[in-house]
Short mmCIF file of C-alpha atoms and ligand atoms in Angstrom, two decimals:
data_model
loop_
_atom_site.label_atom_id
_atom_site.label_comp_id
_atom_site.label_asym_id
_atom_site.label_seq_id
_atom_site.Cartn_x
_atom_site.Cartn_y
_atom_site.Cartn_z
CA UNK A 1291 -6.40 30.21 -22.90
CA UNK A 1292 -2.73 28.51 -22.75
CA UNK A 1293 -0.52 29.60 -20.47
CA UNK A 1294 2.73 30.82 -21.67
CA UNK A 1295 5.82 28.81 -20.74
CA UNK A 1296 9.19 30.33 -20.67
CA UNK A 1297 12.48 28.51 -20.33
CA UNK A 1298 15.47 29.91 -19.22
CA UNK A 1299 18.66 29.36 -19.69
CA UNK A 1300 22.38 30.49 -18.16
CA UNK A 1301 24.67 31.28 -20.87
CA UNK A 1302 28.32 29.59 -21.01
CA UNK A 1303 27.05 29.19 -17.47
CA UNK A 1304 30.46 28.05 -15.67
CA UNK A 1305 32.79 30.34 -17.82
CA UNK A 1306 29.72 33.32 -16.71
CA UNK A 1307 29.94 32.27 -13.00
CA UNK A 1308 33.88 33.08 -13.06
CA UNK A 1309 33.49 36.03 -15.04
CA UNK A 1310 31.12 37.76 -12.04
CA UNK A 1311 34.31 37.76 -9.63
CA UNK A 1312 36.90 38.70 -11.85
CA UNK A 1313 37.03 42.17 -13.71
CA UNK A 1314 39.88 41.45 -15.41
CA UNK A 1315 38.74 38.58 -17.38
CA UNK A 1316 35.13 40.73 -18.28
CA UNK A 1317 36.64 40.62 -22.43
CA UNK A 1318 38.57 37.60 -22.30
CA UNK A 1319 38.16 34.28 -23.68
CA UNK A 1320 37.56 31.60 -20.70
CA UNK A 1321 37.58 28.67 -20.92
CA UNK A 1322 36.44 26.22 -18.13
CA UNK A 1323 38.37 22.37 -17.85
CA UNK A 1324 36.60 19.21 -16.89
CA UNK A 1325 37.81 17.34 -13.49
CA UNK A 1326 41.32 16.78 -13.66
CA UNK A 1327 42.18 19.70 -15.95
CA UNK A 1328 41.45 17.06 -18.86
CA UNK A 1329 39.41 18.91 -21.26
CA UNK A 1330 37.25 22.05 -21.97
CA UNK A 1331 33.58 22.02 -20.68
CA UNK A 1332 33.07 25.61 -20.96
CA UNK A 1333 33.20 28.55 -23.14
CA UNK A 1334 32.98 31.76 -23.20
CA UNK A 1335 31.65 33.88 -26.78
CA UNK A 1336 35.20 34.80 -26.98
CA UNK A 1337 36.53 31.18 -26.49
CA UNK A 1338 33.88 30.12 -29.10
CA UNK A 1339 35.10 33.00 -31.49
CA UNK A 1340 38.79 32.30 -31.58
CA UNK A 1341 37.86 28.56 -32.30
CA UNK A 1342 38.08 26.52 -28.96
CA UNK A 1343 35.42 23.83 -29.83
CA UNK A 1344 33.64 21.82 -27.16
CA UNK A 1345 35.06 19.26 -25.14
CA UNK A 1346 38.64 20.17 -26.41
CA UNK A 1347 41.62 18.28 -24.27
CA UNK A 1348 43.63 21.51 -23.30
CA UNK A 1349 47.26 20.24 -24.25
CA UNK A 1350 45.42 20.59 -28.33
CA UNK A 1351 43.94 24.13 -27.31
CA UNK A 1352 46.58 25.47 -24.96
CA UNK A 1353 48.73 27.56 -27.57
CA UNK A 1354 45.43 28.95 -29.31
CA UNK A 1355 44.63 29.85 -25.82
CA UNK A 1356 47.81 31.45 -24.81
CA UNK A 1357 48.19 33.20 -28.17
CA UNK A 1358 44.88 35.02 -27.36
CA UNK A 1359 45.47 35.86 -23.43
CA UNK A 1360 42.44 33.59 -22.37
CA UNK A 1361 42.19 32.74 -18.35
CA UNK A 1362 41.86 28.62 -18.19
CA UNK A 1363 39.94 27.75 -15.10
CA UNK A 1364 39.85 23.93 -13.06
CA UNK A 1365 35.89 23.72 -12.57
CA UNK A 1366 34.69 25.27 -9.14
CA UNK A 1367 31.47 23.14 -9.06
CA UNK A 1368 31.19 24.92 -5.14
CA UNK A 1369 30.96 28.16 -7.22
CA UNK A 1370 29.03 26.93 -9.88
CA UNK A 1371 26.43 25.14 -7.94
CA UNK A 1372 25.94 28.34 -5.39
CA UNK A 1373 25.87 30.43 -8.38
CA UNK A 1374 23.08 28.24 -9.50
CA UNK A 1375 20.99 28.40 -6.26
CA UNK A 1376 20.82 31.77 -6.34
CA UNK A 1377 19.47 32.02 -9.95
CA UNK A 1378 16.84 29.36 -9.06
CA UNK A 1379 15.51 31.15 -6.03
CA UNK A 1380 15.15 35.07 -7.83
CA UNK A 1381 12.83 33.06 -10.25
CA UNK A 1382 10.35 33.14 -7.95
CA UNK A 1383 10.14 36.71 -7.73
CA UNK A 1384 8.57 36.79 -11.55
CA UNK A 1385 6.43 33.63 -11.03
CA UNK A 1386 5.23 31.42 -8.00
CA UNK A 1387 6.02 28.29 -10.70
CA UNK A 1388 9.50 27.03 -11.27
CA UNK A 1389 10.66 24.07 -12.52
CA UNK A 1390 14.45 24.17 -12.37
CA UNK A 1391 15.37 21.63 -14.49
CA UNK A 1392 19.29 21.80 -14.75
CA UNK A 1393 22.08 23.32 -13.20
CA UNK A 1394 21.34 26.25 -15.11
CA UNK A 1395 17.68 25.82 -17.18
CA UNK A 1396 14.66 26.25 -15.83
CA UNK A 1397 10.99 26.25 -16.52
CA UNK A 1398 9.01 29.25 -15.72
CA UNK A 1399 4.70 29.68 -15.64
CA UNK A 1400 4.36 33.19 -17.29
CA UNK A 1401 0.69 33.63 -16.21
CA UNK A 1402 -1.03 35.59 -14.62
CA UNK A 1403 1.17 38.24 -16.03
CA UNK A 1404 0.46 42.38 -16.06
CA UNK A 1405 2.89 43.08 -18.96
CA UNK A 1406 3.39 42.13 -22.39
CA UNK A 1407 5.63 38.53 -22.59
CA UNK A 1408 7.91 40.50 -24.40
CA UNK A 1409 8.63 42.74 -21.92
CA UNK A 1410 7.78 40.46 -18.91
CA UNK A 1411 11.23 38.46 -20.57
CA UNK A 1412 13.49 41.30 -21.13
CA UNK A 1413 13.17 42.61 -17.36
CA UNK A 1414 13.54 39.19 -15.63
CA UNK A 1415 16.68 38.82 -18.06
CA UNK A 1416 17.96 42.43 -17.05
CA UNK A 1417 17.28 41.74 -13.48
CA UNK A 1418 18.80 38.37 -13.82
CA UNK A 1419 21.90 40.19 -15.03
CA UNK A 1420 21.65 42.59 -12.24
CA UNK A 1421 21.56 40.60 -9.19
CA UNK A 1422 23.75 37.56 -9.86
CA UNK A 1423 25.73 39.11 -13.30
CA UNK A 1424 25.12 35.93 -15.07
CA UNK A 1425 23.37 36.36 -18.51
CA UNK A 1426 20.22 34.02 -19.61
CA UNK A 1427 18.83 33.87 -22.78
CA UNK A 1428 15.05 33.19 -22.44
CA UNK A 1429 12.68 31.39 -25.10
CA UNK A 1430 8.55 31.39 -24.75
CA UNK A 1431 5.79 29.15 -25.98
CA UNK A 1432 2.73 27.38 -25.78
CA UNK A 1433 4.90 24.39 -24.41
CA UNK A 1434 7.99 23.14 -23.11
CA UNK A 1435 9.39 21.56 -26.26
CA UNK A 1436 8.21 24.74 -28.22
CA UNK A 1437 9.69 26.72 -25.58
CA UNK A 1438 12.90 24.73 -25.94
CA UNK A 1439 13.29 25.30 -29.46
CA UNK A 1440 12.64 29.15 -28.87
CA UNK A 1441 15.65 29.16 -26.61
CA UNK A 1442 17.66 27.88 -28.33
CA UNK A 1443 17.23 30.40 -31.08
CA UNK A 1444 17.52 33.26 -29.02
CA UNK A 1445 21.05 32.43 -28.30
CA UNK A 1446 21.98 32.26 -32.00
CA UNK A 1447 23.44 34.93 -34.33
CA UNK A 1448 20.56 37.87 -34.83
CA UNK A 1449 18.96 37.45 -31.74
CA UNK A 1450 22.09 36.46 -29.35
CA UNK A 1451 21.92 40.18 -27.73
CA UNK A 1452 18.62 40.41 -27.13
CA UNK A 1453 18.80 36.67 -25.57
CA UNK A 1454 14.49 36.71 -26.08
CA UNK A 1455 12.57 34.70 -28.48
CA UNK A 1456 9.21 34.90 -28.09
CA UNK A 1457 7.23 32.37 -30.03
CA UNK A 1458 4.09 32.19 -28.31
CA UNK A 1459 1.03 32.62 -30.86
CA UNK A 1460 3.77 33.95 -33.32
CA UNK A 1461 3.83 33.49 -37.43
CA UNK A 1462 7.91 32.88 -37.06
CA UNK A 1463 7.17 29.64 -35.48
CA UNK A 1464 6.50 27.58 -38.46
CA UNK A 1465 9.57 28.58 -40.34
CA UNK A 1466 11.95 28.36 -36.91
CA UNK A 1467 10.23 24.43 -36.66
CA UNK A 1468 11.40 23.76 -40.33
CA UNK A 1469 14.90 25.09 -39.82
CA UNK A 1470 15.13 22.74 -36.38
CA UNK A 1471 16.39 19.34 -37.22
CA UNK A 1472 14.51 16.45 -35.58
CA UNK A 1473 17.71 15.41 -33.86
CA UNK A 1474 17.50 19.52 -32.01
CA UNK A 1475 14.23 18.46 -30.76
CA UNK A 1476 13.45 17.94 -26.99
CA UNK A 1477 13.36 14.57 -25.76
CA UNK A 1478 14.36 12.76 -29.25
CA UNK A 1479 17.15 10.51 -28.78
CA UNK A 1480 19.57 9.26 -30.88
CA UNK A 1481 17.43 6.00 -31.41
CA UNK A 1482 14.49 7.80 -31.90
CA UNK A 1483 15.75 10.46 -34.43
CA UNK A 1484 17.23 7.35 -36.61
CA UNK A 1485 13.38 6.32 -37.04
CA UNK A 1486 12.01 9.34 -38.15
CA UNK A 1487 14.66 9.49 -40.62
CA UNK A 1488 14.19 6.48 -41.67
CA UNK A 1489 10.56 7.64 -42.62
CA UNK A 1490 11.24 10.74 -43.96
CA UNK A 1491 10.79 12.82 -41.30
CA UNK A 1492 13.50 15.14 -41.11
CA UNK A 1493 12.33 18.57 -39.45
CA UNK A 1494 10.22 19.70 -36.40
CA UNK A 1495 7.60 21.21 -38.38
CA UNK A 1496 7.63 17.52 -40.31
CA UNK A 1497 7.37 15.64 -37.14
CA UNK A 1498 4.68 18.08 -35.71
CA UNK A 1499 2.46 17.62 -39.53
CA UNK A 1500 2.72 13.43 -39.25
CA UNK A 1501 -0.33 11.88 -38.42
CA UNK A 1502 -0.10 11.74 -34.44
CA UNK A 1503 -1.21 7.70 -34.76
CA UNK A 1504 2.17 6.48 -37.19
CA UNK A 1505 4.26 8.81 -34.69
CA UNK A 1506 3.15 6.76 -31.38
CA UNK A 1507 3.49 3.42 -33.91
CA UNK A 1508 6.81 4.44 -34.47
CA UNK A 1509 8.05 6.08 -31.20
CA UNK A 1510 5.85 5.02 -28.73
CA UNK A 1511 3.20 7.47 -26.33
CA UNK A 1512 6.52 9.44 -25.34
CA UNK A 1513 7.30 10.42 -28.67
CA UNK A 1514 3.78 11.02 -29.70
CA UNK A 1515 3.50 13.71 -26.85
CA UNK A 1516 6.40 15.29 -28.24
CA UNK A 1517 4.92 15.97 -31.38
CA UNK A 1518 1.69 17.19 -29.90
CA UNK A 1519 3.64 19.53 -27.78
CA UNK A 1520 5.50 20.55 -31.69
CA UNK A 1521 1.68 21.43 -32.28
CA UNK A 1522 1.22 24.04 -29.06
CA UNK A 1523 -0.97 21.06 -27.09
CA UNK A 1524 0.64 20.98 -23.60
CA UNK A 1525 1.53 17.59 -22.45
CA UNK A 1526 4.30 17.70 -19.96
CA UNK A 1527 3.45 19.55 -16.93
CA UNK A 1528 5.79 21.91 -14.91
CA UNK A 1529 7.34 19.43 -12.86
CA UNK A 1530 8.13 21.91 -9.28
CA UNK A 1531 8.93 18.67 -7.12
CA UNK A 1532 11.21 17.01 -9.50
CA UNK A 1533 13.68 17.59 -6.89
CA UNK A 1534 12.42 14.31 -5.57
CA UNK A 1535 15.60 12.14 -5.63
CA UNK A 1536 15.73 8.42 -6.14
CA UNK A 1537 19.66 7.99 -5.60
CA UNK A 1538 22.69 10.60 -4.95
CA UNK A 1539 25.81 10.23 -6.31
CA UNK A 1540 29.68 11.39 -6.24
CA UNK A 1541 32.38 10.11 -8.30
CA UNK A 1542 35.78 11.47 -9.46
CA UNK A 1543 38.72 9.93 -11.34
CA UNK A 1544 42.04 10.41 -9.11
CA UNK A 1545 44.76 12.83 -10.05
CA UNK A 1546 47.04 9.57 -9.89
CA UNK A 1547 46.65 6.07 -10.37
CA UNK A 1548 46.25 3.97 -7.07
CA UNK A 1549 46.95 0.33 -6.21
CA UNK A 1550 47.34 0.57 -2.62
CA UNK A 1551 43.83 -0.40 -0.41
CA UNK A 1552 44.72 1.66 2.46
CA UNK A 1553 44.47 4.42 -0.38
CA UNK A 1554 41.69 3.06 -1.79
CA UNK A 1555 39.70 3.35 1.28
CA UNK A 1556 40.31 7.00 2.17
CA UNK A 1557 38.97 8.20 -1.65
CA UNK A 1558 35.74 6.22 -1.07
CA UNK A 1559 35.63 7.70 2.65
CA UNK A 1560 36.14 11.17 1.24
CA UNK A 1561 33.23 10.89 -1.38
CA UNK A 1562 31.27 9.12 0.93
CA UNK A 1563 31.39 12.32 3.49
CA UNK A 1564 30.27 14.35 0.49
CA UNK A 1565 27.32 12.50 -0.69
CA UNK A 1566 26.41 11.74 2.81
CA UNK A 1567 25.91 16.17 3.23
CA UNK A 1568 24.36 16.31 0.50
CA UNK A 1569 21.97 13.78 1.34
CA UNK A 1570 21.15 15.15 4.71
CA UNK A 1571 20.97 18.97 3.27
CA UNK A 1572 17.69 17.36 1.25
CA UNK A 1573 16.71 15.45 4.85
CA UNK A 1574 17.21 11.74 3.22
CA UNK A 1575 17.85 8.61 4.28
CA UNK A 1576 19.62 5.99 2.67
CA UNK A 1577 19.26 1.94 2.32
CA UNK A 1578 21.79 0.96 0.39
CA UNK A 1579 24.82 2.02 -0.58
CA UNK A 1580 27.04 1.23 -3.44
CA UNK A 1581 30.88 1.48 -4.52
CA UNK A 1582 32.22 1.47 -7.99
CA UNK A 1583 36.01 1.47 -8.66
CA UNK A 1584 37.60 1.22 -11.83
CA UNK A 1585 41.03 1.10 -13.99
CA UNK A 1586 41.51 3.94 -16.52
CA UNK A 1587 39.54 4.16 -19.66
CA UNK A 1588 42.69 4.58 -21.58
CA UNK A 1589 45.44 2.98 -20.24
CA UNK A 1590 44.18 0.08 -18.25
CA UNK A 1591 46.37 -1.61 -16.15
CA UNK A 1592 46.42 -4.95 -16.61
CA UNK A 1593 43.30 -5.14 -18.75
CA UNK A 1594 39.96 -3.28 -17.99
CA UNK A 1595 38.84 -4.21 -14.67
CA UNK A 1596 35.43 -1.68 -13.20
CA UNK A 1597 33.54 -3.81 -10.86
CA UNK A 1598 30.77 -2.63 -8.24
CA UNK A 1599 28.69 -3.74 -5.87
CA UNK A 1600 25.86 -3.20 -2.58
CA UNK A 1601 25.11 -3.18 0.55
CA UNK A 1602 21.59 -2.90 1.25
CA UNK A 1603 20.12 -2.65 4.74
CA UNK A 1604 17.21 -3.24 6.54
CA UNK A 1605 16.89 -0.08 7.90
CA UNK A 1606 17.58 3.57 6.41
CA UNK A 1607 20.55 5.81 8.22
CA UNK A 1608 21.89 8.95 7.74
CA UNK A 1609 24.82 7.91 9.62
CA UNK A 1610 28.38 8.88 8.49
CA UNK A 1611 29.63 6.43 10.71
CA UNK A 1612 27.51 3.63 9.82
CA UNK A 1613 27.29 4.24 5.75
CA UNK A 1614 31.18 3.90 6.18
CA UNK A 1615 31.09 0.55 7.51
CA UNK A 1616 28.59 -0.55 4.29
CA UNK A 1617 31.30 1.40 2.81
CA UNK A 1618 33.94 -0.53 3.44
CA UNK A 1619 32.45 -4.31 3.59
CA UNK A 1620 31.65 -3.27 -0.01
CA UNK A 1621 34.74 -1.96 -1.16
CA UNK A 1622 36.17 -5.11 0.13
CA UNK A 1623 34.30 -7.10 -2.04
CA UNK A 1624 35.18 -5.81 -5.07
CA UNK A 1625 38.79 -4.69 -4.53
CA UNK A 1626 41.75 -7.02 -6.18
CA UNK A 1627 44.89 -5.61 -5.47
CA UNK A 1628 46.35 -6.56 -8.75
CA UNK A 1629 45.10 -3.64 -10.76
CA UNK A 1630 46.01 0.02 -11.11
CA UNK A 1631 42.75 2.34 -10.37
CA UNK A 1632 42.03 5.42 -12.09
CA UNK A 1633 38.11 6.06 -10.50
CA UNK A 1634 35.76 5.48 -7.68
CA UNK A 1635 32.60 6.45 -6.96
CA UNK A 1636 29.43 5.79 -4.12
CA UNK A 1637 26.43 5.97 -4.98
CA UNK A 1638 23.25 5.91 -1.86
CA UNK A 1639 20.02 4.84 -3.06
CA UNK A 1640 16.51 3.48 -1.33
CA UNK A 1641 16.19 6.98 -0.33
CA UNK A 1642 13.49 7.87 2.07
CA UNK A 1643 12.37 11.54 3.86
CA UNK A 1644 14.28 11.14 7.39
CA UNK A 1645 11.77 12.15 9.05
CA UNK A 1646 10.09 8.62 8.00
CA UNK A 1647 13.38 6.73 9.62
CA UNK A 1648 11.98 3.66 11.28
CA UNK A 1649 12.38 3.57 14.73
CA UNK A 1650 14.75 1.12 14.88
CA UNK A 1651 13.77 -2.46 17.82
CA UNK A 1652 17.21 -2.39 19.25
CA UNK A 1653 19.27 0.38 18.40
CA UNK A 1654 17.45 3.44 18.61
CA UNK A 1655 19.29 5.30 21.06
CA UNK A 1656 22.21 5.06 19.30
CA UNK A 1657 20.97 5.92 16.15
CA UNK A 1658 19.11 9.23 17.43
CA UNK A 1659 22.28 10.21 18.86
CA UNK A 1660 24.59 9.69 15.62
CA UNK A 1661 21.30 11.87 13.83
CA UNK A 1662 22.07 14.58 15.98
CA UNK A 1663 25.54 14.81 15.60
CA UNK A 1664 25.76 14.72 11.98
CA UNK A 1665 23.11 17.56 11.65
CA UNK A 1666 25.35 19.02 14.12
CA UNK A 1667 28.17 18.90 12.03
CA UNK A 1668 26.36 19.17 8.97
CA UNK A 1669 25.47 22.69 10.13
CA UNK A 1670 29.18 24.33 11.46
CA UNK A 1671 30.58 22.70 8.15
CA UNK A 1672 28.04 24.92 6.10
CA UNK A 1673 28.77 28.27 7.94
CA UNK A 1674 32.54 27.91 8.40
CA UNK A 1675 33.31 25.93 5.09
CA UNK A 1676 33.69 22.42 3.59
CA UNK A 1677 35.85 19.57 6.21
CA UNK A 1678 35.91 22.21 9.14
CA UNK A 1679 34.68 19.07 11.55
CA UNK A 1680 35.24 15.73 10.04
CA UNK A 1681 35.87 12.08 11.25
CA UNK A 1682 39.92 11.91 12.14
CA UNK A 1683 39.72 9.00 9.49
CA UNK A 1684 38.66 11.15 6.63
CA UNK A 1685 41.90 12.48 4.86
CA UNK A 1686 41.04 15.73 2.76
CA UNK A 1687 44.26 15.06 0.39
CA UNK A 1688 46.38 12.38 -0.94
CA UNK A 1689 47.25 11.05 -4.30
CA UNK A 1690 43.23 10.15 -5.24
CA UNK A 1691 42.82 14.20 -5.21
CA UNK A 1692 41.71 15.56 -8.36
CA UNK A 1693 44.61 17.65 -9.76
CA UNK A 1694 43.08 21.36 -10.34
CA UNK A 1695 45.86 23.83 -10.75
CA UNK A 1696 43.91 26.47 -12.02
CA UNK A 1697 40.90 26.64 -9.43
CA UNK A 1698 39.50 30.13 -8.86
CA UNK A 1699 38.27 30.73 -5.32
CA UNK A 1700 35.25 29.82 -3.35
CA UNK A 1701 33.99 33.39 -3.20
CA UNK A 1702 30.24 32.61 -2.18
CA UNK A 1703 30.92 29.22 -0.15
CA UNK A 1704 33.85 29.50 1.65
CA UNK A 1705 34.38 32.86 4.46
CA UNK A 1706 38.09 32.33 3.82
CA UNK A 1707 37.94 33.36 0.38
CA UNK A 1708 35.29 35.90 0.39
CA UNK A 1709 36.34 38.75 -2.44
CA UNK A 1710 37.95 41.51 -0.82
CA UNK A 1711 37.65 44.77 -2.44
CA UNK A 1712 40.43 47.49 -1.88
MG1 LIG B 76 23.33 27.01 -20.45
#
């Protein structure tokens, strides 16, 4: 027998995460704003309901906002990505397999199961609710593109308060395929949609009744699985290591523009210290580094100038101090003092499990001793918050600094701004 596949996801996750703190916004509209307070990335139902569309830039939407008494919020991606953890890691009390395949989606194994899917759903989506206060809608199939669809259908009109669709063995799911749109379906780009149009092949109940042989003509083995999976036949696997990373990154555009290198230097530093945690908090290595910076999209000063470039290494480190000095070699390279910068970024790739570090001809001692002290520091920054140790050079403000005026606290991440109840 197939095994039923369930995929859950968070709705209006961001706008729900700063909902659970917050009584007072439990009826409002929220909306959340991309980095820099530029636009809206978030919505709550209300937000949707009064007409605050997607990816809005707030100085369009901030009088429909006002007008309604809706709470704008900077994103909190601390918040967020806690928030997140915590939903990932009470899936495993309904099934030992998880694939948690966004912030806030996830693949779940239904089998072996005692109760009916039905009701299986509903509880994990009550006790979902219970323990973290963030709602999920939940869709079941055979697969994980049918099981796609079904989500997204249970978050739509009819079913939106029930949040289940269960379309495993179920009549509905050859009139739900014919109301999808090719284009709605799983792992069909924009590329690959424009083909099947082009043939004539319009819906997901089309694309499932093509002959399998002109789909993988037309689209290749990866589209051909798709279709089979359109037919109940399981072809992707729940993927429960796809943690596996091949490359971390962390980039930000500044809250001003800068020309100055000095300046420069202490925004790569900055998001250098925070990829190099959150490479060490998955116990990787990194060979190479690399550093991006770039004018702004919009207004760039003198003309559009984004170059980047790498250091790669012999040997792996998960050295703050010696990533910094690829860091900066790099930075150097690319850095032309005649233009006005909007963004940087780093980016460490070649990564490798540290415990498979090389031991290193000549500088071993060295190295084993900056190991230690980063894990060292790695650990007090995660129990007393964010920057509590760091290198004197690292500079936690400055112009580079994201401008978020309307930031809610840290309430899960940070001991100074725990919620205090009265
Ligand atoms: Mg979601």
């Amino acid at each position: 027998m197939q095994n039923a596949i369930a995929l859950l996801d968070c709705n209006n996750f961001y706008a729900s995460c700063e909902r659970v703190f917050d009584a007072s916004v439990k009826r409002k509209p929220i909306v959340v704003l991309s980095n820099n307070d530029g636009c809206v990335i978030a919505r709550s139902e209300e937000a949707k309901e009064i007409g605050v569309t997607m990816g809005a830039p707030l100085f369009k939407v901030e009088s429909l906002l006002t007008d309604h008494d809706a709470e704008i919020y900077s994103s909190n991606y601390a918040l967020y990505g806690d928030m997140s953890s915590r939903v990932m890691n009470l899936l495993h009390n309904f099934t030992p397999e998880v694939e948690i395949y966004s912030i806030d989606e996830a693949f779940l194994n239904l089998e072996p199961r005692k109760h009916s899917l039905d009701n299986l759903a509903h509880s994990i989506r009550e006790k979902m609710y219970q323990w973290t206060g963030i709602p999920v809608s939940i869709g079941i199939a055979e697969t994980k593109v049918l099981a796609k669809i079904a989500n997204r259908r249970a978050k739509k009109d009819e079913l939106r308060e029930q949040g289940v669709l269960n379309l495993y063995r179920s009549s509905k799911t050859e009139s739900i395929l014919k109301e999808t749109l090719v284009q709605d379906v799983w792992g069909i780009g924009y590329r690959s949609s424009l083909k099947l149009k082009a043939s004539n092949i319009l819906t997901a109940w089309q694309l499932r009744e093509t002959d399998n042989r002109f789909i993988r003509r037309l689209l290749t083995v990866t589209g051909a699985r798709i279709a089979l999976e359109l037919r109940g036949i399981k072809c992707l696997p729940l993927e429960q290591s796809s943690m596996k990373k091949h490359s971390i990154t962390c980039s930000r555009s500044f809250g001003q523009i800068i020309t100055n290198y000095e300046l420069l230097k202490e925004a790569t530093l900055y998001f250098l210290t925070r990829v190099c945690e959150k490479m060490r908090h998955h116990n990787l290595a990194a060979n190479a580094v690399t550093v991006f910076i770039s004018t702004d999209r919009f207004r760039p000063v003198p003309v559009p100038y984004s170059p980047s470039a790498t250091y790669s290494a012999t040997y792996p480190t998960d050295s703050n101090q010696e990533l910094q000095e690829w860091t900066f070699s790099t930075l150097e390279r690319i850095y032309d003092k005649d233009y006005e910068y909007r963004k940087a970024g780093i980016i460490l790739s070649g990564l490798v499990p540290s415990e498979e570090l090389t031991k290193r001809m000549f500088d071993d001692e060295r190295f084993e001793r900056q190991h230690k002290l980063m894990k060292a520091v790695d650990a007090i920054n995660q129990k007393f918050g964010k920057d509590t140790v760091r290198f004197a050079s690292v500079k936690t403000e400055g112009r580079w600094k994201m401008k978020q005026t309307r930031k809610s606290q840290s309430y899960t991440t940070n001991w100074n701004e725990l919620l205090i109840v009265n």
